[in-house]
Amino acid sequence: MIEARGIHKYFGGSHVLRGIDATIARGEVAALMGSSGSGKSTFLRCLNRIEEPSQGDVLIEGTVITDLRTDVNRVRADIGMVFQEYNLFPHMTVLENVALGLIYVRRRPRSEAQETAADALKRVGLADHVTKHPQQLSGGQQQRVAIARSLAMRPKAILFDEPTSALDPEMVNEVLEVMRTLAEEGMTMVVVSHEIGFLRKAADQLIMLDAGQVVERGPTARVLDEPEHERTREFLRAIR
Ligand SMILES: Nc1ncnc2c1ncn2[C@@H]1O[C@H](COP(=O)(O)OP(=O)(O)O)[C@@H](O)[C@H]1O
Ligand SMILES: [Mg+2]
């Protein structure tokens, strides 16, 4: 479903991604781990071309999306992204926030877009909150709205960049629970998260980055329980 081949990224003179390969099958959940500055966000953003790789290719269902002729708006609609910040429009209702991309990017009629948005909000457990404004919701609920906004676009995959790290601790689980359900339903996901309990339940493969390179990868339980690389062992000790 998603294939990254030899991704490099330079910001000016600094070489932050140094040849990353990854293959994520349909329905698979891959998790990226690594210390701050290791390149997790940059790599994730290269997968839907929010960031342009300096070198290397990304293929989605066999199509090279890093080709200059590719319509990047289409790519970003097909590969959803959920960030640490929810980025909801405060003057719009929850339903309007979720319907927006369907109307303006997918060009769906407003009524159909609102129906699809309502379905997506139901999937994240927010059917009773559709007419509220974002500031009337908790952080965890707002992040679930952001997930619904991605889901409503019927994406081929969703990328999550530390979706729970800005949340108060009591709200982390409701968001992880929604993500776990999506994973069980077969959504292809790439997740930057250090929530070990969640990763154990939901992630099929773990990719450990260090200084812009993959130092270790494998099935989640294997990497967590028998890390082969000293850098991985150090990192796991530090976050536990
Ligand atoms: N837009 C940018 N301009 C310059 N440097 C950047 C930019 N984005 C990220 N970096 C640098 O790239 C490196 C990797 O960053 P990032 O991908 O955000 O790491 P992580 O998500 O693992 O913390 C860091 O050194 C960071 O400072
Ligand atoms: Mg990051």
Coordinates of C-alpha atoms and ligand atoms in Angstrom, one line a residue:
M1 CA 0.0 0.0 0.0
I2 CA 2.7 2.5 1.0
E3 CA 6.3 2.0 -0.1
A4 CA 9.2 4.4 0.6
R5 CA 12.4 3.9 -1.3
G6 CA 15.6 5.6 -0.2
I7 CA 14.1 8.8 1.2
H8 CA 16.5 11.6 1.8
K9 CA 15.7 15.0 3.1
Y10 CA 17.9 18.0 3.5
F11 CA 16.9 21.2 5.2
G12 CA 19.5 23.7 3.9
G13 CA 22.8 22.0 4.8
S14 CA 21.4 19.6 7.3
H15 CA 20.8 16.0 6.2
V16 CA 17.8 14.9 8.3
L17 CA 16.7 11.8 6.5
R18 CA 19.4 9.5 5.3
G19 CA 17.9 6.9 3.0
I20 CA 14.8 5.5 4.6
D21 CA 13.0 2.5 3.2
A22 CA 9.7 1.2 4.4
T23 CA 6.9 -1.0 3.2
I24 CA 3.5 -0.9 4.8
A25 CA 0.9 -3.4 3.6
R26 CA -2.8 -2.8 3.2
G27 CA -4.4 -3.0 6.6
E28 CA -1.1 -2.9 8.4
V29 CA -0.3 -0.5 11.3
A30 CA 3.4 0.6 11.3
A31 CA 4.8 2.6 14.2
L32 CA 7.7 5.0 14.1
M33 CA 9.8 5.4 17.2
G34 CA 12.9 7.4 18.0
S35 CA 14.1 10.3 20.0
S36 CA 13.2 13.9 19.3
G37 CA 14.8 15.2 16.2
S38 CA 15.4 11.7 14.7
G39 CA 13.3 12.5 11.7
K40 CA 9.9 10.8 12.5
S41 CA 7.7 13.8 11.5
T42 CA 9.7 14.7 8.5
F43 CA 9.5 11.1 7.2
L44 CA 5.8 10.8 7.9
R45 CA 5.2 14.1 6.1
C46 CA 7.1 12.9 3.1
L47 CA 4.7 10.0 2.7
N48 CA 1.9 12.3 1.6
R49 CA 4.1 15.1 0.3
I50 CA 3.4 17.7 2.9
E51 CA 7.1 17.6 2.8
E52 CA 9.0 17.0 -0.5
P53 CA 11.7 14.4 -0.2
S54 CA 15.0 15.6 -1.6
Q55 CA 15.7 12.2 -3.0
G56 CA 13.9 8.9 -3.2
D57 CA 10.3 7.8 -4.1
V58 CA 7.1 7.1 -2.4
L59 CA 4.6 4.7 -4.0
I60 CA 1.0 4.5 -3.0
E61 CA -0.7 1.3 -4.4
G62 CA 2.2 1.1 -6.8
T63 CA 1.9 4.6 -8.2
V64 CA 4.9 6.9 -7.7
I65 CA 3.5 10.0 -6.0
T66 CA 6.8 11.8 -5.8
D67 CA 6.6 12.2 -9.5
L68 CA 6.3 15.9 -10.4
R69 CA 3.2 15.3 -12.5
T70 CA 1.3 13.9 -9.5
D71 CA -1.5 16.1 -8.1
V72 CA -0.4 16.7 -4.5
N73 CA -3.9 17.7 -3.4
R74 CA -5.2 14.4 -4.5
V75 CA -2.4 12.6 -2.6
R76 CA -3.1 14.6 0.6
A77 CA -6.8 13.7 0.3
D78 CA -6.1 10.0 -0.2
I79 CA -3.5 9.8 2.7
G80 CA -5.0 11.5 5.7
M81 CA -3.0 13.0 8.5
V82 CA -3.7 13.6 12.2
F83 CA -1.4 15.9 14.0
Q84 CA -0.6 16.7 17.6
E85 CA -2.7 19.9 17.3
Y86 CA -6.2 19.4 16.1
N87 CA -6.3 22.4 13.8
L88 CA -10.1 22.7 13.8
F89 CA -11.9 25.9 12.7
P90 CA -13.3 27.5 15.9
H91 CA -16.1 29.3 14.1
M92 CA -17.5 26.2 12.6
T93 CA -19.5 23.4 14.2
V94 CA -18.0 20.0 14.6
L95 CA -20.1 18.7 11.6
E96 CA -19.0 21.6 9.4
N97 CA -15.3 21.0 10.3
V98 CA -15.6 17.3 9.3
A99 CA -17.7 18.0 6.1
L100 CA -15.3 20.8 4.8
G101 CA -12.8 18.7 3.0
L102 CA -15.5 16.6 1.3
I103 CA -17.1 19.8 0.0
Y104 CA -14.0 21.7 -1.1
V105 CA -11.6 18.9 -2.0
R106 CA -13.8 15.9 -2.9
R107 CA -16.4 18.2 -4.4
R108 CA -19.3 16.4 -2.8
P109 CA -22.7 18.2 -2.5
R110 CA -23.2 19.8 0.9
S111 CA -26.0 17.5 2.1
E112 CA -24.1 14.3 1.1
A113 CA -20.9 15.7 2.7
Q114 CA -22.8 16.3 6.0
E115 CA -24.2 12.8 6.0
T116 CA -20.8 11.3 5.5
A117 CA -19.4 13.6 8.1
A118 CA -22.1 12.5 10.6
D119 CA -21.2 8.9 9.9
A120 CA -17.5 9.6 10.5
L121 CA -18.4 11.3 13.8
K122 CA -20.4 8.4 14.9
R123 CA -17.4 6.1 14.3
V124 CA -15.3 8.1 16.7
G125 CA -18.1 8.2 19.3
L126 CA -19.2 11.8 18.8
A127 CA -22.7 11.4 17.3
D128 CA -24.1 13.6 20.2
H129 CA -21.7 16.5 19.6
V130 CA -22.1 17.3 15.9
T131 CA -23.7 20.8 16.4
K132 CA -21.2 21.9 19.0
H133 CA -18.2 24.2 18.4
P134 CA -14.7 22.8 19.0
Q135 CA -14.1 24.9 22.1
Q136 CA -17.1 23.2 23.8
L137 CA -15.3 19.9 23.6
S138 CA -12.4 18.4 25.6
G139 CA -9.0 18.0 24.0
G140 CA -9.6 14.2 23.5
Q141 CA -13.0 14.9 21.8
Q142 CA -11.4 17.5 19.6
Q143 CA -8.7 15.1 18.5
R144 CA -11.5 12.5 17.7
V145 CA -13.1 15.2 15.5
A146 CA -9.7 15.5 13.7
I147 CA -9.7 11.8 13.2
A148 CA -13.3 11.9 11.9
R149 CA -12.3 14.7 9.5
S150 CA -9.6 12.3 8.1
L151 CA -12.0 9.3 8.0
A152 CA -14.7 11.2 6.2
M153 CA -12.4 11.6 3.2
R154 CA -12.4 7.8 2.8
P155 CA -8.6 7.8 2.8
K156 CA -6.4 4.9 1.7
A157 CA -4.3 5.3 4.8
I158 CA -4.0 7.7 7.7
L159 CA -0.7 9.1 9.2
F160 CA -0.7 10.0 12.9
D161 CA 2.0 12.3 14.3
E162 CA 2.0 12.0 18.1
P163 CA -1.8 12.3 18.2
T164 CA -2.0 12.0 22.0
S165 CA 1.1 13.9 23.2
A166 CA -0.7 17.3 23.6
L167 CA -3.5 15.7 25.6
D168 CA -4.1 15.6 29.3
P169 CA -3.4 12.1 30.6
E170 CA -7.0 11.2 31.2
M171 CA -7.9 11.8 27.6
V172 CA -5.2 9.8 26.0
N173 CA -7.0 6.5 26.1
E174 CA -10.2 7.6 24.4
V175 CA -8.1 8.6 21.4
L176 CA -6.0 5.5 21.4
E177 CA -9.1 3.4 21.7
V178 CA -10.5 5.0 18.5
M179 CA -7.2 4.4 16.7
R180 CA -7.2 0.8 17.9
T181 CA -10.7 0.3 16.5
L182 CA -9.7 1.7 13.2
A183 CA -6.7 -0.6 13.1
E184 CA -9.0 -3.6 13.8
E185 CA -11.3 -2.5 11.0
G186 CA -8.4 -2.7 8.6
M187 CA -7.3 0.9 8.2
T188 CA -3.7 1.2 7.0
M189 CA -2.0 3.5 9.4
V190 CA 1.5 4.9 10.1
V191 CA 1.7 6.2 13.6
V192 CA 4.4 8.1 15.5
S193 CA 3.7 7.2 19.1
H194 CA 5.6 6.1 22.2
E195 CA 2.5 4.7 23.9
I196 CA 3.9 1.2 24.4
G197 CA 0.6 -0.4 25.6
F198 CA -1.2 0.9 22.5
L199 CA 1.6 -0.2 20.2
R200 CA 1.6 -3.7 21.6
K201 CA -2.1 -4.0 20.9
A202 CA -2.3 -2.2 17.5
A203 CA 1.0 -2.0 15.7
D204 CA 2.2 -4.8 13.4
Q205 CA 5.6 -3.4 12.8
L206 CA 7.9 -1.1 14.6
I207 CA 10.5 1.1 12.9
M208 CA 13.1 2.7 15.1
L209 CA 14.8 5.8 13.7
D210 CA 18.0 7.4 14.8
A211 CA 19.6 10.5 13.2
G212 CA 17.5 10.1 10.0
Q213 CA 18.2 6.4 9.6
V214 CA 16.4 3.1 10.4
V215 CA 18.4 1.4 13.1
E216 CA 16.0 -1.4 13.7
R217 CA 12.6 -2.7 12.5
G218 CA 10.5 -5.8 13.0
P219 CA 7.3 -7.2 14.5
T220 CA 6.2 -5.0 17.4
A221 CA 6.6 -7.6 20.2
R222 CA 10.0 -8.7 19.0
V223 CA 11.4 -5.1 18.9
L224 CA 9.9 -4.2 22.3
D225 CA 10.9 -7.4 24.1
E226 CA 14.2 -8.3 22.3
P227 CA 15.6 -5.2 20.8
E228 CA 18.7 -6.0 18.8
H229 CA 20.2 -2.6 18.6
E230 CA 21.8 -0.8 21.5
R231 CA 20.1 2.5 20.4
T232 CA 16.7 0.8 20.6
R233 CA 17.5 -0.6 24.1
E234 CA 18.6 2.8 25.3
F235 CA 15.5 4.5 23.9
L236 CA 13.1 1.9 25.4
R237 CA 14.7 2.3 28.8
A238 CA 14.4 6.0 28.6
I239 CA 10.6 6.0 27.8
R240 CA 9.6 3.3 30.2
Ligands
LIG1 N1 11.2 22.9 8.3 C1 12.4 22.6 8.8 N2 13.5 23.4 8.6 C2 14.7 23.1 9.1 N3 14.9 22.0 9.8 C3 13.9 21.2 10.1 C4 12.6 21.4 9.6 N4 11.7 20.4 10.1 C5 12.5 19.6 10.8 N5 13.8 20.0 10.8 C6 14.9 19.4 11.5 O1 15.0 18.0 11.1 C7 15.3 17.2 12.1 C8 14.2 16.1 12.3 O2 13.0 16.7 12.7 P1 11.7 16.0 12.9 O3 11.4 15.2 11.7 O4 10.7 17.0 13.4 O5 12.0 15.0 14.1 P2 11.1 14.2 15.1 O6 9.7 14.3 14.6 O7 11.7 12.8 15.2 O8 11.3 14.9 16.4 C9 15.5 18.0 13.3 O9 16.8 18.3 13.5 C10 14.7 19.3 13.0 O10 15.2 20.4 13.7
MG2 MG 7.9 15.0 15.4

